[in-house]
Amino acid sequence: MDQIVRLNSQQEAILDDAADRFIALYDGNVRRALKEVIVLNAHLSDQLDQMAKARPGAMPKQAPNPERMQRRFWF
């Protein structure tokens, strides 16, 4: 893990709600939902790597902004 993101109680509640909704998409099957998250994460990492190779220096390395968390969880 490159960076540790600390969440306050409100952000933690938002994350818990998003996780519950994501697991519900898989009929409560936590293992299946986790596998999907791993696959999605790998896919997004591959896309970011391709973008970084196409435009060196265009992708700054920074920690995710926890304030934007609520908008990022679409499911």
mmCIF file of C-alpha atoms in Angstrom:
data_model
loop_
_atom_site.group_PDB
_atom_site.id
_atom_site.type_symbol
_atom_site.label_atom_id
_atom_site.label_comp_id
_atom_site.label_asym_id
_atom_site.label_seq_id
_atom_site.Cartn_x
_atom_site.Cartn_y
_atom_site.Cartn_z
ATOM 1 C CA MET A 1 0.000 0.000 0.000
ATOM 2 C CA ASP A 2 1.507 3.302 -1.068
ATOM 3 C CA GLN A 3 -0.602 5.682 0.983
ATOM 4 C CA ILE A 4 -2.889 5.514 3.967
ATOM 5 C CA VAL A 5 -6.118 7.491 3.799
ATOM 6 C CA ARG A 6 -7.738 8.323 7.109
ATOM 7 C CA LEU A 7 -11.502 8.717 7.185
ATOM 8 C CA ASN A 8 -13.692 10.549 9.651
ATOM 9 C CA SER A 9 -16.896 8.951 10.929
ATOM 10 C CA GLN A 10 -19.070 10.509 8.202
ATOM 11 C CA GLN A 11 -16.754 9.318 5.435
ATOM 12 C CA GLU A 12 -16.613 5.869 7.033
ATOM 13 C CA ALA A 13 -20.428 5.731 7.057
ATOM 14 C CA ILE A 14 -20.520 6.700 3.361
ATOM 15 C CA LEU A 15 -17.992 3.978 2.561
ATOM 16 C CA ASP A 16 -19.957 1.399 4.577
ATOM 17 C CA ASP A 17 -23.154 2.316 2.732
ATOM 18 C CA ALA A 18 -21.425 2.039 -0.646
ATOM 19 C CA ALA A 19 -19.964 -1.346 0.320
ATOM 20 C CA ASP A 20 -23.370 -2.605 1.455
ATOM 21 C CA ARG A 21 -24.966 -1.515 -1.823
ATOM 22 C CA PHE A 22 -22.162 -3.113 -3.858
ATOM 23 C CA ILE A 23 -22.522 -6.399 -1.978
ATOM 24 C CA ALA A 24 -26.288 -6.233 -2.536
ATOM 25 C CA LEU A 25 -25.606 -6.117 -6.300
ATOM 26 C CA TYR A 26 -24.169 -9.620 -5.869
ATOM 27 C CA ASP A 27 -27.111 -10.902 -3.803
ATOM 28 C CA GLY A 28 -25.156 -10.661 -0.551
ATOM 29 C CA ASN A 29 -22.264 -12.785 -1.823
ATOM 30 C CA VAL A 30 -19.329 -10.965 -0.213
ATOM 31 C CA ARG A 31 -16.680 -13.177 -1.831
ATOM 32 C CA ARG A 32 -18.070 -12.557 -5.321
ATOM 33 C CA ALA A 33 -18.307 -8.808 -4.663
ATOM 34 C CA LEU A 34 -14.705 -8.737 -3.423
ATOM 35 C CA LYS A 35 -13.502 -10.579 -6.517
ATOM 36 C CA GLU A 36 -15.318 -8.049 -8.705
ATOM 37 C CA VAL A 37 -13.673 -5.162 -6.841
ATOM 38 C CA ILE A 38 -10.257 -6.758 -7.360
ATOM 39 C CA VAL A 39 -10.919 -7.188 -11.089
ATOM 40 C CA LEU A 40 -12.234 -3.628 -11.419
ATOM 41 C CA ASN A 41 -9.230 -2.253 -9.545
ATOM 42 C CA ALA A 42 -6.810 -4.151 -11.780
ATOM 43 C CA HIS A 43 -8.653 -2.937 -14.879
ATOM 44 C CA LEU A 44 -8.528 0.688 -13.709
ATOM 45 C CA SER A 45 -4.851 0.363 -12.787
ATOM 46 C CA ASP A 46 -4.101 -0.939 -16.281
ATOM 47 C CA GLN A 47 -5.959 2.000 -17.826
ATOM 48 C CA LEU A 48 -4.050 4.488 -15.660
ATOM 49 C CA ASP A 49 -0.748 2.846 -16.604
ATOM 50 C CA GLN A 50 -1.623 3.136 -20.299
ATOM 51 C CA MET A 51 -2.539 6.797 -19.870
ATOM 52 C CA ALA A 52 0.685 7.500 -17.990
ATOM 53 C CA LYS A 53 2.743 5.855 -20.744
ATOM 54 C CA ALA A 54 0.916 7.806 -23.447
ATOM 55 C CA ARG A 55 1.451 11.132 -21.676
ATOM 56 C CA PRO A 56 4.462 10.990 -19.354
ATOM 57 C CA GLY A 57 4.206 13.498 -16.538
ATOM 58 C CA ALA A 58 0.489 14.039 -17.061
ATOM 59 C CA MET A 59 -0.604 11.806 -14.176
ATOM 60 C CA PRO A 60 0.460 13.328 -10.839
ATOM 61 C CA LYS A 61 0.775 10.937 -7.926
ATOM 62 C CA GLN A 62 -1.422 12.166 -5.120
ATOM 63 C CA ALA A 63 -3.567 10.734 -2.383
ATOM 64 C CA PRO A 64 -7.283 10.447 -3.106
ATOM 65 C CA ASN A 65 -9.349 13.306 -1.723
ATOM 66 C CA PRO A 66 -11.673 11.829 0.925
ATOM 67 C CA GLU A 67 -13.987 14.856 0.571
ATOM 68 C CA ARG A 68 -14.901 13.672 -2.944
ATOM 69 C CA MET A 69 -15.646 10.143 -1.759
ATOM 70 C CA GLN A 70 -19.414 10.554 -1.685
ATOM 71 C CA ARG A 71 -19.508 11.622 -5.347
ATOM 72 C CA ARG A 72 -17.228 8.809 -6.479
ATOM 73 C CA PHE A 73 -19.403 5.937 -5.289
ATOM 74 C CA TRP A 74 -22.030 5.580 -7.993
ATOM 75 C CA PHE A 75 -23.457 2.158 -7.158
#
